[in-house]
PDB file of C-alpha atoms and ligand atoms in Angstrom:
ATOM      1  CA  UNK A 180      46.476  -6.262 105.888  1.00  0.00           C
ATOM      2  CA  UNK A 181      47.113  -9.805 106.964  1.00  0.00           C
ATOM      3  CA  UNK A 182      47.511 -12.993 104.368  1.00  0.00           C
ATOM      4  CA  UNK A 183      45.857 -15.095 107.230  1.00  0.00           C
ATOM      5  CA  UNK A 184      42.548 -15.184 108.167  1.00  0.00           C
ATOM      6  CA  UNK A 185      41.384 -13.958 111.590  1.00  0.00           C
ATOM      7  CA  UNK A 186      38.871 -16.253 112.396  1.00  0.00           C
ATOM      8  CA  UNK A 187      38.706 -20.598 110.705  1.00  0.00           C
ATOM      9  CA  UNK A 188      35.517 -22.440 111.929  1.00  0.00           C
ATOM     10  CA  UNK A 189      35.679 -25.909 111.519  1.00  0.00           C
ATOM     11  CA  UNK A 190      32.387 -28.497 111.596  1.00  0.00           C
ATOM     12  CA  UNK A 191      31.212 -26.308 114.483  1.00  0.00           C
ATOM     13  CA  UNK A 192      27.741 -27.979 116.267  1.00  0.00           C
ATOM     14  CA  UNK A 193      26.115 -27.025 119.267  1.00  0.00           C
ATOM     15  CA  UNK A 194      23.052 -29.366 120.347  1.00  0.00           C
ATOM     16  CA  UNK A 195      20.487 -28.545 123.545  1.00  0.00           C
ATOM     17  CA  UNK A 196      19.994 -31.930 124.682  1.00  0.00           C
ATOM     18  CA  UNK A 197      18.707 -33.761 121.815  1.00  0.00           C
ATOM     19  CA  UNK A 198      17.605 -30.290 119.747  1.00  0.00           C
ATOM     20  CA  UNK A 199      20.060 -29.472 117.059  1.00  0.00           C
ATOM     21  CA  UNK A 200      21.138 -25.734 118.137  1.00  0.00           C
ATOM     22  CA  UNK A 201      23.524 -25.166 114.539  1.00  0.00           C
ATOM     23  CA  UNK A 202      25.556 -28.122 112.822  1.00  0.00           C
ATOM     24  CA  UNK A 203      28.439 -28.374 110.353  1.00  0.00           C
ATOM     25  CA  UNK A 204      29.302 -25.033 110.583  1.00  0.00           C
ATOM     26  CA  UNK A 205      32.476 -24.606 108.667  1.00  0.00           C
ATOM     27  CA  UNK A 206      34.011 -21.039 107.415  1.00  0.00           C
ATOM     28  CA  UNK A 207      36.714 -18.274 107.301  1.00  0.00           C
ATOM     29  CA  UNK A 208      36.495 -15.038 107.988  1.00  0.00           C
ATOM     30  CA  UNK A 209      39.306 -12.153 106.831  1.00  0.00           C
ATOM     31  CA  UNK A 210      40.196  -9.415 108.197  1.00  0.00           C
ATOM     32  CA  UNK A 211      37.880  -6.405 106.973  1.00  0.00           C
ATOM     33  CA  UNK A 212      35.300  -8.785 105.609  1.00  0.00           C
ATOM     34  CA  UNK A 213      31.315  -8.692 106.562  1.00  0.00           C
ATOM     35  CA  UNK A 214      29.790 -12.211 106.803  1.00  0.00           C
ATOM     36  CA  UNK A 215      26.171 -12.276 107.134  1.00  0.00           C
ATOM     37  CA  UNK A 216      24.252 -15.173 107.760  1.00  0.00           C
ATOM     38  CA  UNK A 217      21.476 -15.701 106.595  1.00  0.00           C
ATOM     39  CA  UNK A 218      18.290 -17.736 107.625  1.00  0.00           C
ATOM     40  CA  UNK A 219      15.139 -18.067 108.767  1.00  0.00           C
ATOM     41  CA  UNK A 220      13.644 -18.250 112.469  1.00  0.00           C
ATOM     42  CA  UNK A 221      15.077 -21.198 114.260  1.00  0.00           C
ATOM     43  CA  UNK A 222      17.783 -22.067 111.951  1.00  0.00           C
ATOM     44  CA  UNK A 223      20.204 -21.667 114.676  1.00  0.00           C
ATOM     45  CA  UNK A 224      21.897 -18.060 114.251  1.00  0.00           C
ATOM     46  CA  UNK A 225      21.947 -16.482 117.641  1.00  0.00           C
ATOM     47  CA  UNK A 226      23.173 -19.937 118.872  1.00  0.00           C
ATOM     48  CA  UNK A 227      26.173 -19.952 116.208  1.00  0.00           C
ATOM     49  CA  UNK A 228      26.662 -16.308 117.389  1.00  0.00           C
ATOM     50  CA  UNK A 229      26.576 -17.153 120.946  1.00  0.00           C
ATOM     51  CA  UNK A 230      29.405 -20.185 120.446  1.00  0.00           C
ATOM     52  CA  UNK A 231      31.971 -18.637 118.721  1.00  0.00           C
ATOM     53  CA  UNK A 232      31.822 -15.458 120.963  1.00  0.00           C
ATOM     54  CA  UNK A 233      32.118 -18.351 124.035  1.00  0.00           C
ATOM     55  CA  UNK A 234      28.880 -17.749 125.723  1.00  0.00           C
ATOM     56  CA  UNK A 235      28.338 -21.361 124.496  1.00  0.00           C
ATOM     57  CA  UNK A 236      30.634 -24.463 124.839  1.00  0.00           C
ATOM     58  CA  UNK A 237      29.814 -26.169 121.149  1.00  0.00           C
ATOM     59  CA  UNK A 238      29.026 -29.990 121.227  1.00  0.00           C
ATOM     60  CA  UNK A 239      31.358 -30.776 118.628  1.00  0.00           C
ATOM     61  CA  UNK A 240      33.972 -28.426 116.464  1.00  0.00           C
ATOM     62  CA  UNK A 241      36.264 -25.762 116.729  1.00  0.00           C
ATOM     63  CA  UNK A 242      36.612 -22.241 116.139  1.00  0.00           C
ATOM     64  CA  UNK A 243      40.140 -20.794 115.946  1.00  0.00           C
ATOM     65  CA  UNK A 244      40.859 -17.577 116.620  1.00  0.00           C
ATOM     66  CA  UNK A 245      43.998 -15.388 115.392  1.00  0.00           C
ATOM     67  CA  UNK A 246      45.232 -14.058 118.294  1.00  0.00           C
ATOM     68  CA  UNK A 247      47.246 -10.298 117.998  1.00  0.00           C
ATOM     69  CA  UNK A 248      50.892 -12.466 118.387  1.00  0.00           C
ATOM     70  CA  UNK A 249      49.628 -14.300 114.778  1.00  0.00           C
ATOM     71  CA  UNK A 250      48.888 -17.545 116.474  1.00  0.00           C
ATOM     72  CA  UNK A 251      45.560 -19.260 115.896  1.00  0.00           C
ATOM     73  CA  UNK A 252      43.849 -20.502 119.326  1.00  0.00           C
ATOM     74  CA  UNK A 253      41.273 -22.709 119.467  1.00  0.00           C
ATOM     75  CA  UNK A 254      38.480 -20.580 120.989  1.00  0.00           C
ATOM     76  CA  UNK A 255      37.521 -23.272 123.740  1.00  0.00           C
ATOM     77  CA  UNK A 256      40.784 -24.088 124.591  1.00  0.00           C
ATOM     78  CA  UNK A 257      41.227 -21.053 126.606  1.00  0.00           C
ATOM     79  CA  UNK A 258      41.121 -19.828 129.991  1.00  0.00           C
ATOM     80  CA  UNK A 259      38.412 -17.987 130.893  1.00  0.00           C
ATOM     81  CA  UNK A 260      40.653 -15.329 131.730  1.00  0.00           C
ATOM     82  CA  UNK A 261      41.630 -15.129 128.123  1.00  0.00           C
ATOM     83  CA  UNK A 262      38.607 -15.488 126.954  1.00  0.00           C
ATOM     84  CA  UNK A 263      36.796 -12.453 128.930  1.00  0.00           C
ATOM     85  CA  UNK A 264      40.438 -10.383 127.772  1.00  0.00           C
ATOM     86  CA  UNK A 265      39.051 -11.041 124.304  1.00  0.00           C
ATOM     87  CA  UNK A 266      35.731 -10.279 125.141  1.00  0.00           C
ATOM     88  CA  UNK A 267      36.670  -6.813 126.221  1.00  0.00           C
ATOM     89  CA  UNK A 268      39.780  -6.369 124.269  1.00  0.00           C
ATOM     90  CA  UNK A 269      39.294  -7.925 120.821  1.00  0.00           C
ATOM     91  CA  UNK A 270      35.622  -8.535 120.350  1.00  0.00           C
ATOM     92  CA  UNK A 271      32.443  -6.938 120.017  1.00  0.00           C
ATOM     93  CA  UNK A 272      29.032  -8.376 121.100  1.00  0.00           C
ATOM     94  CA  UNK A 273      25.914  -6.486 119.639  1.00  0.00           C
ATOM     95  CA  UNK A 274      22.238  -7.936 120.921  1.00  0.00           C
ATOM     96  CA  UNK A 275      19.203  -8.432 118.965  1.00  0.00           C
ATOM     97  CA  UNK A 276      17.906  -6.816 122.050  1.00  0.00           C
ATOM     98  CA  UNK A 277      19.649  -3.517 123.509  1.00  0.00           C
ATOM     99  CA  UNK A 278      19.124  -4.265 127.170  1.00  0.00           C
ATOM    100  CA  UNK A 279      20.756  -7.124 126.966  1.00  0.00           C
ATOM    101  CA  UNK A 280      23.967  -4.638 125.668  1.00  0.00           C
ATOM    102  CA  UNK A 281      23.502  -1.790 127.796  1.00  0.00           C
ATOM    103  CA  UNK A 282      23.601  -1.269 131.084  1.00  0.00           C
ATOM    104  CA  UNK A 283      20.072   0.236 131.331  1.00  0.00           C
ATOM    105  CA  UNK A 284      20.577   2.476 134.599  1.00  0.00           C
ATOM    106  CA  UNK A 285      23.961   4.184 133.876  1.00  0.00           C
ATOM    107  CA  UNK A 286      24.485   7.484 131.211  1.00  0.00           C
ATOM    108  CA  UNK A 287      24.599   6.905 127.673  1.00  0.00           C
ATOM    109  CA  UNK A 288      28.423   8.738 128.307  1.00  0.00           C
ATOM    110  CA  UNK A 289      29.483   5.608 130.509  1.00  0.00           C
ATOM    111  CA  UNK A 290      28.594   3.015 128.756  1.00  0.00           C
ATOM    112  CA  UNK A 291      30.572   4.213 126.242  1.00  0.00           C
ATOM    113  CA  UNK A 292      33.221   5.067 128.221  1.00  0.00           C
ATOM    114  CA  UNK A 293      33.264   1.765 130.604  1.00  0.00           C
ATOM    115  CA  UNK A 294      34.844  -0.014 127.318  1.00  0.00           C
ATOM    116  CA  UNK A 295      37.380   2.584 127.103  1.00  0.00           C
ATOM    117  CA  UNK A 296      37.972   2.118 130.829  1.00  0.00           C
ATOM    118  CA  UNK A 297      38.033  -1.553 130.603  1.00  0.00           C
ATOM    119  CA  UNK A 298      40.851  -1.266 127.963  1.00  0.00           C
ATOM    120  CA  UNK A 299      42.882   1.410 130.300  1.00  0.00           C
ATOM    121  CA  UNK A 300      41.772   4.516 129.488  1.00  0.00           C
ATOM    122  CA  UNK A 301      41.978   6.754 132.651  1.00  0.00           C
ATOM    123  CA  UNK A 302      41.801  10.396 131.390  1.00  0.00           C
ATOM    124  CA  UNK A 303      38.215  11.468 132.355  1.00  0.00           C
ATOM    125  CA  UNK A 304      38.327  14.585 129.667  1.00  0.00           C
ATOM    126  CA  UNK A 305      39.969  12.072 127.264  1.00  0.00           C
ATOM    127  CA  UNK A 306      36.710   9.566 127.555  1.00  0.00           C
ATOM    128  CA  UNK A 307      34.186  12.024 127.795  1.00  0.00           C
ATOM    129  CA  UNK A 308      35.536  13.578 124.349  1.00  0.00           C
ATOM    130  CA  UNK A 309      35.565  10.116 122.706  1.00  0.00           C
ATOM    131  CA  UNK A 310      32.513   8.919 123.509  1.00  0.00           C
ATOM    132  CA  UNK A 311      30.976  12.352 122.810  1.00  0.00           C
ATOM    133  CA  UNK A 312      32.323  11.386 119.142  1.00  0.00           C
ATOM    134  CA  UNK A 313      30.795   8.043 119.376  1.00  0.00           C
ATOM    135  CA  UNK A 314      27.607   9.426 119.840  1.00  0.00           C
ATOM    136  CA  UNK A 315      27.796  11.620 117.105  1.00  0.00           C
ATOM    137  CA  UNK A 316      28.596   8.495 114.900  1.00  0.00           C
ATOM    138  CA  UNK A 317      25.742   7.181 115.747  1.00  0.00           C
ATOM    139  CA  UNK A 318      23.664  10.645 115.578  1.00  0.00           C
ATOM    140  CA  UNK A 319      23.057  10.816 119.051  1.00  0.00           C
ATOM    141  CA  UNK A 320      22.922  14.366 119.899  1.00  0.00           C
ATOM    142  CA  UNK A 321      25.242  15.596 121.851  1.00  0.00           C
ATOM    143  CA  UNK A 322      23.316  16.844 125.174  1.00  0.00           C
ATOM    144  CA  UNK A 323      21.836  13.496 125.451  1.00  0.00           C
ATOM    145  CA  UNK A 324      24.821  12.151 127.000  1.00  0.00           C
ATOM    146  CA  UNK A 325      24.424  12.262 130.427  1.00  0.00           C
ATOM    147  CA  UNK A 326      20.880  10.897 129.522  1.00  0.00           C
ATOM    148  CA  UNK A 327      20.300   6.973 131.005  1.00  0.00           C
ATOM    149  CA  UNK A 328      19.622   4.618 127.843  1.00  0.00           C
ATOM    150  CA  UNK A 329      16.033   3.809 129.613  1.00  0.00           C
ATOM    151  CA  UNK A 330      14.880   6.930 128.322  1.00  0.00           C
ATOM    152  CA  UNK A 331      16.308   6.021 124.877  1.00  0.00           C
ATOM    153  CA  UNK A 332      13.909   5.179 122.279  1.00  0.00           C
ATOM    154  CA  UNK A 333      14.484   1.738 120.823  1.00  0.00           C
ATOM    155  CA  UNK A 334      16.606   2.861 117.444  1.00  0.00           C
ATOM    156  CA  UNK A 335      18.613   5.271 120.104  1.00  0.00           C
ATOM    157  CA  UNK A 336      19.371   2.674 122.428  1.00  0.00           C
ATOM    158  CA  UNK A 337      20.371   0.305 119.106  1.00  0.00           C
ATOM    159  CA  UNK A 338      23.164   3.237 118.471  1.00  0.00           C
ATOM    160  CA  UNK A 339      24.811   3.350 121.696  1.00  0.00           C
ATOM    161  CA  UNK A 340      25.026  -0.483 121.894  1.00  0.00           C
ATOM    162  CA  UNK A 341      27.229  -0.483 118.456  1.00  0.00           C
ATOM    163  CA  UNK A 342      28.590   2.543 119.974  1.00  0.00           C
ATOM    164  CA  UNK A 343      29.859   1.332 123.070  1.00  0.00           C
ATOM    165  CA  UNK A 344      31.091  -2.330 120.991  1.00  0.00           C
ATOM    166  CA  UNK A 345      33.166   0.133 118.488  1.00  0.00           C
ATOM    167  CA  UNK A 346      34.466   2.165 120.579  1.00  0.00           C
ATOM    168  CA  UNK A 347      37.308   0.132 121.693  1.00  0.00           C
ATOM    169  CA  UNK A 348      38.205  -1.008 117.876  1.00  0.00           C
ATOM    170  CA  UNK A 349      37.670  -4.109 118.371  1.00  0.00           C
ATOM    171  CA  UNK A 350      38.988  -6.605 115.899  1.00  0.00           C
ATOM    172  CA  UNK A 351      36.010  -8.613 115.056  1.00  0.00           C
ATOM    173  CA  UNK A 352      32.479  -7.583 115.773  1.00  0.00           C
ATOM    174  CA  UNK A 353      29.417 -10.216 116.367  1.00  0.00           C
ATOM    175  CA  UNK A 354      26.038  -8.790 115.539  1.00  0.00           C
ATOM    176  CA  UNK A 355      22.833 -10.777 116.351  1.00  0.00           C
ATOM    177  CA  UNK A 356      20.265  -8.792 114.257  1.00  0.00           C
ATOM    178  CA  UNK A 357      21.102  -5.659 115.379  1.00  0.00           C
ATOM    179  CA  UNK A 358      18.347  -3.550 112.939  1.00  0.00           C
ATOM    180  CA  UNK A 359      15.863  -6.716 112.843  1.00  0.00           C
ATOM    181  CA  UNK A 360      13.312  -5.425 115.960  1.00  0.00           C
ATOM    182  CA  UNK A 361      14.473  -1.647 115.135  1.00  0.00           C
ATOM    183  CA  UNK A 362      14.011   0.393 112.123  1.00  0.00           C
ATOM    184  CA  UNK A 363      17.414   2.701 111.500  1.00  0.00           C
ATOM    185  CA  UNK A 364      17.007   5.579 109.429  1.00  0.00           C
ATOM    186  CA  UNK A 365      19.225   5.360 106.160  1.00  0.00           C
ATOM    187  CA  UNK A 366      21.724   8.038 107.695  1.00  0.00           C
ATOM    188  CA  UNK A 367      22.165   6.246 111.218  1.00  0.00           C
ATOM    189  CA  UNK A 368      24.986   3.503 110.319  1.00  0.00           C
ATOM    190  CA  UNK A 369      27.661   4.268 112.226  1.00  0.00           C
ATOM    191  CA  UNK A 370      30.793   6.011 109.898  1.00  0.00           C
ATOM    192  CA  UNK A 371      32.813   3.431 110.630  1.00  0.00           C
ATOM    193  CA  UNK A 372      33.147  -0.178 109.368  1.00  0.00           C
ATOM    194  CA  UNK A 373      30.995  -2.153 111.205  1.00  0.00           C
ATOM    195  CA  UNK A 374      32.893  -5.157 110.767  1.00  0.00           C
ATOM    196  CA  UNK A 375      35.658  -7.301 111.226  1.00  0.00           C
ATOM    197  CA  UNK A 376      38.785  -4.904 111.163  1.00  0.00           C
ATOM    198  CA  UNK A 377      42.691  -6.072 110.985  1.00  0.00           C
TER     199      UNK A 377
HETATM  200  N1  ADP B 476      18.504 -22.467 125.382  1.00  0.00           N
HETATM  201  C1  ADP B 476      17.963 -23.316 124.501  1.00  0.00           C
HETATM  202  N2  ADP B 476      17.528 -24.537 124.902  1.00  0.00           N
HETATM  203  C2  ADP B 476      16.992 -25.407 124.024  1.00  0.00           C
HETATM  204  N3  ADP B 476      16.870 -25.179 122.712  1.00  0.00           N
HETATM  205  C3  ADP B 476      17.289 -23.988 122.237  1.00  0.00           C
HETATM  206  C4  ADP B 476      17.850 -22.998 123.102  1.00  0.00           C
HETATM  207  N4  ADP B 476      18.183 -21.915 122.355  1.00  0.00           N
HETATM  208  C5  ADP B 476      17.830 -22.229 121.094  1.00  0.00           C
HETATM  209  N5  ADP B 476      17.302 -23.468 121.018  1.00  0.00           N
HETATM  210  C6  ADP B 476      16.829 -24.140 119.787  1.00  0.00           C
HETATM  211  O1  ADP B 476      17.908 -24.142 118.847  1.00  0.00           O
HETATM  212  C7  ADP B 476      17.401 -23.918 117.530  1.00  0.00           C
HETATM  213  C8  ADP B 476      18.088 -22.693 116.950  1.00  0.00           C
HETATM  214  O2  ADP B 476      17.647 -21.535 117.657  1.00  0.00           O
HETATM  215  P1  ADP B 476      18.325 -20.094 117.469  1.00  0.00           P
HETATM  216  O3  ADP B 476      19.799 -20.268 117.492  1.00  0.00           O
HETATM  217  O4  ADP B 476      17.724 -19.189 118.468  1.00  0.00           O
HETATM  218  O5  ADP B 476      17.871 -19.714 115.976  1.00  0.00           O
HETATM  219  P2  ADP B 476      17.767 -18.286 115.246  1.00  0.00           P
HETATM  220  O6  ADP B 476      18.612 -17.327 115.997  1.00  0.00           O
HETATM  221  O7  ADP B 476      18.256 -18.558 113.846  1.00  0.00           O
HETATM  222  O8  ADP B 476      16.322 -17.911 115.259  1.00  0.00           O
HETATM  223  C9  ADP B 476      15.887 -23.789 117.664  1.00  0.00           C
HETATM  224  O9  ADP B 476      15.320 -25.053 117.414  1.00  0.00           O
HETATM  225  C10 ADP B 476      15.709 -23.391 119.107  1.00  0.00           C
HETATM  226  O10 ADP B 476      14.458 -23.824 119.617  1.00  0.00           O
HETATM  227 MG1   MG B 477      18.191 -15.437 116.779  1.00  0.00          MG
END
């Protein structure tokens, strides 16, 4: 447990041109907690999702980020190289929209495995057994794994996206509606928090 939290937002904004994307965005988040926001259509989530994950540069704010050495960083501060070792170390990224999560054309085994990979993971028996796990988790069965996510229904291919983010462990996970376009049955959370971990 940590006495710090692991992520401080500060009067975040992000405009498009004269359009107000999100404004005044100020909050922490601790390690462990779940922070949904709430809102309806338009009110600027997936672009407040989308900036502190970096996909966005914000027009005004910051968002600092505790990095694993304790220090906070100010999210746009960073090299991009640090910020795409976040992005596939430290962070997970889960779509409204599958697709844009998956890669669509590859087994439902690799994608879970390329995060394992991407974190050094070499031993093929190694991944193969975790990521059969993972699908299990997620109550994929089992001889679906060498099965491309194109022939995934759209709850399935929900699964392996959270999945292939949790994986890795990362230490804080983004979500951008990840049940609103997909109905999960009660029993198909994933057994494992969900959430931002230490
Ligand atoms: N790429 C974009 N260019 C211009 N305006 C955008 C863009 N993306 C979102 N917006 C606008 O920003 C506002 C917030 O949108 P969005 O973040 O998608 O809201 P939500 O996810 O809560 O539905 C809306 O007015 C939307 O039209
Ligand atoms: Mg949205």
């Amino acid at each position: 447990m940590s006495d710090q939290p692991l992520l401080r937002v500060e009067n975040l904004a992000k405009n498009y041109g004269t359009r107000i994307g999100c404004a005044d965005v100020s909050f922490e988040l601790w390690p462990g907690e779940v922070l949904a926001i709430v809102g309806e259509s338009g009110s600027g989530k997936t672009t407040l999702l989308n900036t502190l994950s970096a996909q966005l540069e914000p027009s005004s704010g910051q968002a600092l980020y505790r990095i694993r050495d304790g220090n906070f960083r100010n999210i746009y501060d960073l090299s991009e190289a640090e910020r795409r070792f976040l992005t596939r170390t430290d962070w997970g990224f889960v779509h409204q929209n599958p697709a844009d999560g998956l890669r669509m054309t590859v087994s439902a085994g690799a994608n879970v495995g390329e995060r394992l990979m991407a974190v050094g993971d070499r031993h093929y028996g190694r991944i193969r057994d975790t990521a059969l796990d993972w699908l299990g988790r997620v109550e994929i069965a089992a001889d679906r794994i060498d099965d491309q996510p194109r022939s995934f229904s759209g709850g399935m291919r929900q699964r392996l996206q959270i999945a292939r983010n949790l994986v890795t462990g990362p230490r804080l996970v983004f979500m951008d509606e990840p049940t609103g376009a997909r109905r999960f049955g009660a029993g198909a959370a994933p057994r494992s928090p969900a959430s931002a971990r230490r």
